[in-house]
Amino acid sequence: MARKTTTGQRALITVAAWGIGLLISFPIIWTILTSFKTEATAIASPPVWFNFDWTLQNYIDVNTRSDYLRYFWNSVVIAVGSTLLGLAVAIPAAWSMAFQPTKNTKNVLMWMLSTKMMPAVGVLVPVYLGLRSMGLLDTRIALVTIMMLMNLPIIVWMLFTYFREIPGEILEAARMDGANLRNEIIYVLTPMAVPGIASTLLLNVILAWNEAFWTLNLTTTNAAPLTAFIASFSSPQGLFYAKLSAASTMAIAPILILGWFSQKQLVRGLTFGAVK
Amino acid sequence: MATQRAHKAARLMISPSVILLLAWMIIPLGTTIYFSFLRYNILTPPPSWTGVENYTYFLTDPAFIPALVNTLVLVLGVLIITTVGGILLALLLNMDFWGQGIVRILVISPFFVMPTVSALVWKNMFMHPVNGLFAHLFRAVGLQPVDFLSTMPLLSIIIMVAWAWLPFATLILLTALQSLDSEQMEAAEMDGAGWLSRFIYLTLPHLTRSITVVVLIQTIFLLAVFAEIYVTTAGGPGYASTNIPFFIYNLSLKQFDAGMGAAGGVIAVIIANIVAFFLMRAVGKNLEL
Amino acid sequence: MGNITLENVAKRFGEVEVIPPLDLNIEDGEFVVFVGPSGCGKSTLLRLIAGLEDVSGGRILIDGQDATEASPAKRGLAMVFQSYALYPHMSVRKNIAFPMKMAGMPEDEQKRRIDAAATALNLTDYLDRRPGQLSGGQRQRVAIGRAIVREPSAFLFDEPLSNLDAALRVGMRLEISELHNRLKTTMIYVTHDQVEAMTMADKIVVLQAGRIEQVGSPMELYRNPRNVFVAGFIGSPKMNLLTGPTAAEFGAETIGIRPEHIGVSTESGKWKGRIGVSEHLGSDTFFYVEGTGIADAITVRADGEIDLYHGDDIWLTPQEDKLHRFGKDGNRI
């Protein structure tokens, strides 16, 4: 709207918006606060808000007692590895579909999207048994591969929508300027596509990081990422609120920060370009 | 538009993606269908042919109807909360106020919390009947604390899942709202349309497609809710919070009945495909090539 | 050298024939303008010459060499695109250097040519900026700079001025004409604007539905349009085209008379009418005369100082020696 709202109205809206924003994010804020409390203050009644003795002890405990770093590393390998692998496969496909569309391109894209619709639970049995017979249960390589296949349609789609925004005339100009396919890709396409590729990378790392069906079902200890690590708190040790909070905070913090940077891409990626 | 050579290169570049996805679709799905006709206990192989027996058992299992109903209630409940809440929140966030950027971050944050974390935080720190924040709250106003997860397990899970998906709906609807032509709004204002008429006749129609997309995409994910149930109620008490995915997981990896699990998998695929069909139409309509 | 010959060149998109087989010869050093309404195939024809589209039939010769199968890079042509197609991630300097870099030219030679082009095009102060920081006219000049540094055998321009505002368009038109006078390199220029065609071309190629309607110098086309289409397309304001008994009087299906070839009088003349709209430009005055009974409106040009306005009665007299007569098939008699 071109017109300014009055200061009074604006103040009112500000209060409402902040109130709702804090309410929605309250579980996260509360978790972070609790992670700095002692176990006793964490369950104090009535609850303690800010006036407690802040401690890092929970973080230290979680790290020393539970080999937290190994789970964290597994999460990194699975999320980043699967996304990079997916990009390597998807970039050429998206490139050719964006710049050399044929009458089948739309069908191929729609079909790729349809594979994403297959519920994971529908193929749980054969995937589980197949990996077991190959001795790949609870390995990172299995998780990386499956996560890559899960997210490949989204990666292709996102890249496709980004690539399509690169004007074809610029690539033709490069061709007229004497660039062969290789130079066209190195000097013109890649620099222009990097922002889109980065966004795709970001969103898919987030999705893979938070994936909790395959990671729960296909890992036990060796390849277990943070999703599985946190799930282990569902046993009575989850009642150690401060430690649960510290572990949770560490598990969500990196992705929360990445996520804040990817708001726009999130919309595009999760709606397959239908909403921009 | 270009030369023959480019076309050949194009096909070559698409192939890896197509082959991988084709394999990912056909091999496990084919195996699932094959398994679904076998009597196959993972602990006591070898499997033997049994026809449609698994399907009969699956569909007549005392857990099937509750699981199906729970799945639908879960999907519908979350959809209603997130869509209505998402529209209201998007309208609010689209207004002019101080600290828009920060409030936006606050609102979308839950989407980035991994399901196991959100489930455990809700279960222990909020819904726990003794130490949960809700219990404190209830006691503070003189009420008897409630054990949410055992007395209203499905509703509790709906709240957890809706909390995670509300930001998604809000973010998408907000994006759509921002693309609404402000001149159109001004024209309507000049034509004498009030706030409510502008919302009903301009804003809502403009949002229709985004709402469709939100509903369909969420449905795909909500049909597959698993981790929240896995770490909180484990489907209980009884079957009170068992949905189809959790039911199949239970059959396959807890009772080791691969045949019946596979039959359930086939049925889950069919259900998902019905939804997918509509989603594809909505997305496809928007894809102009 | 920059002699380009099209022999039987045709283009089909699937079943649709966009360009039926056509022949065209472009001499070295000529400024050729392809002009026609949108969708007439002029841009496609240019892209066929550039090698950005495959021909469906026929041959393209560049300097006598068959270039039909050659890749765009190998044809030695440079193109300026409608959207300028500058590389947004490169500075102006790097944009201009790109074709030379691709050709593997030594650095010092690249630098010399960039400086020369920048000086000629007034871009010296902008060499380190990105295209996004430039105005439309400056971007246009960068695109031209990128084209001239390779010293191509011919320049191809695809509606290069259509994204500029009116004032800039006139300025850039002059610059391109001056560039041609200076370089004497073959230029092929596509536009839908007949004013650009008339002002810039040595040779105009009028296209309609993929067919060449007429090829000739601007004044040839102006004086002797071969058919009704060319007559109506070339010249501004448009030629008056009259049919029916008025044309039959001259033994033709259609007659054409340009606005400047009609005499105006307040007392007597061949046709009587009333002024509908009058446009006083200072240098000229244009009247759109209604109620003559021979056409809905007749456009006439009169002296800039003439003192007639909307609603005034007026007599018109065509100069019969400047009359164009066309037969049933639309061709000139």
mmCIF file of C-alpha atoms in Angstrom, chain C residues 27-191:
data_model
loop_
_atom_site.group_PDB
_atom_site.id
_atom_site.type_symbol
_atom_site.label_atom_id
_atom_site.label_comp_id
_atom_site.label_asym_id
_atom_site.label_seq_id
_atom_site.Cartn_x
_atom_site.Cartn_y
_atom_site.Cartn_z
ATOM 1 C CA GLU C 27 26.763 -7.322 -50.875
ATOM 2 C CA ASP C 28 29.876 -6.612 -48.858
ATOM 3 C CA GLY C 29 29.547 -3.370 -46.930
ATOM 4 C CA GLU C 30 25.840 -3.019 -47.423
ATOM 5 C CA PHE C 31 23.450 -1.880 -44.705
ATOM 6 C CA VAL C 32 20.471 -4.158 -45.194
ATOM 7 C CA VAL C 33 17.290 -3.789 -43.197
ATOM 8 C CA PHE C 34 14.750 -6.596 -42.859
ATOM 9 C CA VAL C 35 11.442 -4.923 -42.166
ATOM 10 C CA GLY C 36 7.937 -6.256 -41.761
ATOM 11 C CA PRO C 37 5.104 -6.610 -39.279
ATOM 12 C CA SER C 38 5.688 -8.766 -36.191
ATOM 13 C CA GLY C 39 5.598 -12.447 -36.966
ATOM 14 C CA CYS C 40 6.703 -11.971 -40.554
ATOM 15 C CA GLY C 41 9.781 -14.152 -40.060
ATOM 16 C CA LYS C 42 12.378 -11.387 -40.141
ATOM 17 C CA SER C 43 13.984 -12.367 -36.837
ATOM 18 C CA THR C 44 13.937 -16.039 -37.812
ATOM 19 C CA LEU C 45 15.706 -15.173 -41.052
ATOM 20 C CA LEU C 46 18.366 -13.298 -39.092
ATOM 21 C CA ARG C 47 18.806 -16.230 -36.712
ATOM 22 C CA LEU C 48 19.207 -18.572 -39.662
ATOM 23 C CA ILE C 49 22.026 -16.381 -40.945
ATOM 24 C CA ALA C 50 23.537 -16.260 -37.450
ATOM 25 C CA GLY C 51 23.380 -20.037 -37.142
ATOM 26 C CA LEU C 52 21.209 -19.932 -34.026
ATOM 27 C CA GLU C 53 18.571 -21.891 -35.943
ATOM 28 C CA ASP C 54 19.085 -24.733 -38.403
ATOM 29 C CA VAL C 55 17.778 -24.181 -41.907
ATOM 30 C CA SER C 56 15.175 -26.697 -43.091
ATOM 31 C CA GLY C 57 16.423 -26.391 -46.653
ATOM 32 C CA GLY C 58 18.759 -24.416 -48.879
ATOM 33 C CA ARG C 59 22.258 -23.038 -48.414
ATOM 34 C CA ILE C 60 23.833 -20.038 -46.714
ATOM 35 C CA LEU C 61 27.057 -18.735 -48.265
ATOM 36 C CA ILE C 62 29.279 -16.325 -46.396
ATOM 37 C CA ASP C 63 32.012 -14.859 -48.577
ATOM 38 C CA GLY C 64 31.403 -17.655 -51.040
ATOM 39 C CA GLN C 65 31.959 -20.378 -48.431
ATOM 40 C CA ASP C 66 29.112 -22.720 -47.595
ATOM 41 C CA ALA C 67 28.307 -21.897 -43.947
ATOM 42 C CA THR C 68 24.995 -23.769 -43.758
ATOM 43 C CA GLU C 69 26.330 -26.327 -41.274
ATOM 44 C CA ALA C 70 28.828 -24.068 -39.505
ATOM 45 C CA SER C 71 28.274 -23.296 -35.814
ATOM 46 C CA PRO C 72 27.433 -19.678 -34.928
ATOM 47 C CA ALA C 73 30.948 -19.173 -33.578
ATOM 48 C CA LYS C 74 32.555 -20.243 -36.849
ATOM 49 C CA ARG C 75 30.623 -17.883 -39.098
ATOM 50 C CA GLY C 76 32.552 -14.769 -38.168
ATOM 51 C CA LEU C 77 29.397 -12.778 -37.533
ATOM 52 C CA ALA C 78 28.556 -10.623 -34.527
ATOM 53 C CA MET C 79 25.064 -10.064 -33.207
ATOM 54 C CA VAL C 80 23.406 -7.374 -31.120
ATOM 55 C CA PHE C 81 20.316 -8.735 -29.417
ATOM 56 C CA GLN C 82 17.045 -7.036 -28.640
ATOM 57 C CA SER C 83 17.577 -7.522 -24.899
ATOM 58 C CA TYR C 84 21.293 -6.683 -25.392
ATOM 59 C CA ALA C 85 22.092 -10.075 -23.779
ATOM 60 C CA LEU C 86 24.960 -8.660 -21.747
ATOM 61 C CA TYR C 87 26.564 -11.015 -19.253
ATOM 62 C CA PRO C 88 25.231 -9.639 -15.962
ATOM 63 C CA HIS C 89 28.047 -11.056 -13.840
ATOM 64 C CA MET C 90 30.841 -9.470 -15.892
ATOM 65 C CA SER C 91 32.024 -5.860 -15.940
ATOM 66 C CA VAL C 92 31.614 -3.851 -19.116
ATOM 67 C CA ARG C 93 35.279 -4.462 -19.850
ATOM 68 C CA LYS C 94 34.886 -8.216 -19.504
ATOM 69 C CA ASN C 95 31.717 -8.222 -21.564
ATOM 70 C CA ILE C 96 33.511 -6.532 -24.415
ATOM 71 C CA ALA C 97 36.563 -8.759 -23.998
ATOM 72 C CA PHE C 98 34.568 -11.992 -23.978
ATOM 73 C CA PRO C 99 34.549 -12.758 -27.726
ATOM 74 C CA MET C 100 38.268 -11.964 -27.935
ATOM 75 C CA LYS C 101 38.961 -14.164 -24.934
ATOM 76 C CA MET C 102 37.062 -16.970 -26.614
ATOM 77 C CA ALA C 103 39.138 -16.444 -29.738
ATOM 78 C CA GLY C 104 42.313 -16.669 -27.668
ATOM 79 C CA MET C 105 43.522 -13.201 -28.614
ATOM 80 C CA PRO C 106 46.653 -11.893 -26.831
ATOM 81 C CA GLU C 107 45.926 -9.738 -23.768
ATOM 82 C CA ASP C 108 47.549 -6.553 -25.039
ATOM 83 C CA GLU C 109 45.653 -6.726 -28.304
ATOM 84 C CA GLN C 110 42.428 -7.259 -26.340
ATOM 85 C CA LYS C 111 43.186 -4.219 -24.224
ATOM 86 C CA ARG C 112 43.957 -2.088 -27.265
ATOM 87 C CA ARG C 113 40.688 -2.991 -28.928
ATOM 88 C CA ILE C 114 38.647 -2.513 -25.754
ATOM 89 C CA ASP C 115 40.093 0.962 -25.319
ATOM 90 C CA ALA C 116 39.424 1.819 -28.937
ATOM 91 C CA ALA C 117 35.839 0.596 -28.749
ATOM 92 C CA ALA C 118 35.243 2.329 -25.419
ATOM 93 C CA THR C 119 36.494 5.611 -26.823
ATOM 94 C CA ALA C 120 34.400 5.302 -29.951
ATOM 95 C CA LEU C 121 31.280 4.452 -27.968
ATOM 96 C CA ASN C 122 31.790 6.853 -25.025
ATOM 97 C CA LEU C 123 32.108 3.988 -22.567
ATOM 98 C CA THR C 124 35.530 4.782 -21.115
ATOM 99 C CA ASP C 125 34.141 5.893 -17.756
ATOM 100 C CA TYR C 126 31.946 2.832 -17.398
ATOM 101 C CA LEU C 127 34.368 0.021 -18.184
ATOM 102 C CA ASP C 128 34.448 -1.308 -14.622
ATOM 103 C CA ARG C 129 30.724 -1.178 -14.001
ATOM 104 C CA ARG C 130 28.311 -4.061 -14.259
ATOM 105 C CA PRO C 131 25.577 -3.970 -16.929
ATOM 106 C CA GLY C 132 22.967 -3.643 -14.176
ATOM 107 C CA GLN C 133 24.379 -0.241 -13.263
ATOM 108 C CA LEU C 134 24.033 1.178 -16.770
ATOM 109 C CA SER C 135 21.185 2.959 -18.533
ATOM 110 C CA GLY C 136 19.445 1.432 -21.531
ATOM 111 C CA GLY C 137 21.433 3.445 -24.039
ATOM 112 C CA GLN C 138 24.728 2.580 -22.368
ATOM 113 C CA ARG C 139 23.869 -1.109 -22.344
ATOM 114 C CA GLN C 140 23.085 -0.858 -26.006
ATOM 115 C CA ARG C 141 26.506 0.638 -26.635
ATOM 116 C CA VAL C 142 28.192 -2.119 -24.650
ATOM 117 C CA ALA C 143 26.406 -4.684 -26.791
ATOM 118 C CA ILE C 144 27.647 -2.889 -29.894
ATOM 119 C CA GLY C 145 31.139 -2.668 -28.403
ATOM 120 C CA ARG C 146 31.137 -6.394 -27.804
ATOM 121 C CA ALA C 147 30.205 -6.869 -31.446
ATOM 122 C CA ILE C 148 32.752 -4.535 -33.024
ATOM 123 C CA VAL C 149 35.882 -5.703 -31.191
ATOM 124 C CA ARG C 150 35.860 -9.015 -33.007
ATOM 125 C CA GLU C 151 35.944 -7.219 -36.336
ATOM 126 C CA PRO C 152 33.295 -9.523 -37.771
ATOM 127 C CA SER C 153 32.592 -9.877 -41.469
ATOM 128 C CA ALA C 154 29.036 -8.746 -40.777
ATOM 129 C CA PHE C 155 26.951 -7.355 -37.913
ATOM 130 C CA LEU C 156 23.512 -8.686 -37.187
ATOM 131 C CA PHE C 157 21.102 -6.450 -35.262
ATOM 132 C CA ASP C 158 17.871 -7.916 -33.926
ATOM 133 C CA GLU C 159 15.504 -5.024 -33.185
ATOM 134 C CA PRO C 160 18.235 -3.357 -31.141
ATOM 135 C CA LEU C 161 16.417 -0.115 -30.429
ATOM 136 C CA SER C 162 13.001 -1.415 -29.451
ATOM 137 C CA ASN C 163 13.764 -1.291 -25.699
ATOM 138 C CA LEU C 164 14.821 2.358 -25.750
ATOM 139 C CA ASP C 165 12.639 5.427 -25.366
ATOM 140 C CA ALA C 166 11.841 7.571 -28.375
ATOM 141 C CA ALA C 167 14.535 10.221 -27.899
ATOM 142 C CA LEU C 168 17.305 7.687 -27.293
ATOM 143 C CA ARG C 169 16.145 5.678 -30.265
ATOM 144 C CA VAL C 170 16.791 8.559 -32.633
ATOM 145 C CA GLY C 171 20.244 9.130 -31.097
ATOM 146 C CA MET C 172 21.249 5.466 -31.308
ATOM 147 C CA ARG C 173 19.945 5.287 -34.870
ATOM 148 C CA LEU C 174 22.389 7.995 -35.812
ATOM 149 C CA GLU C 175 25.213 6.296 -33.936
ATOM 150 C CA ILE C 176 24.658 3.011 -35.722
ATOM 151 C CA SER C 177 24.532 4.775 -39.093
ATOM 152 C CA GLU C 178 27.767 6.606 -38.282
ATOM 153 C CA LEU C 179 29.320 3.317 -37.194
ATOM 154 C CA HIS C 180 28.439 1.830 -40.549
ATOM 155 C CA ASN C 181 29.881 4.804 -42.412
ATOM 156 C CA ARG C 182 33.090 4.436 -40.447
ATOM 157 C CA LEU C 183 33.528 0.644 -40.492
ATOM 158 C CA LYS C 184 32.022 -0.042 -43.912
ATOM 159 C CA THR C 185 31.171 -3.541 -42.682
ATOM 160 C CA THR C 186 28.080 -5.399 -43.819
ATOM 161 C CA MET C 187 25.196 -4.877 -41.428
ATOM 162 C CA ILE C 188 21.922 -6.722 -41.340
ATOM 163 C CA TYR C 189 19.345 -4.985 -39.237
ATOM 164 C CA VAL C 190 15.932 -6.305 -38.269
ATOM 165 C CA THR C 191 13.147 -3.941 -37.294
#
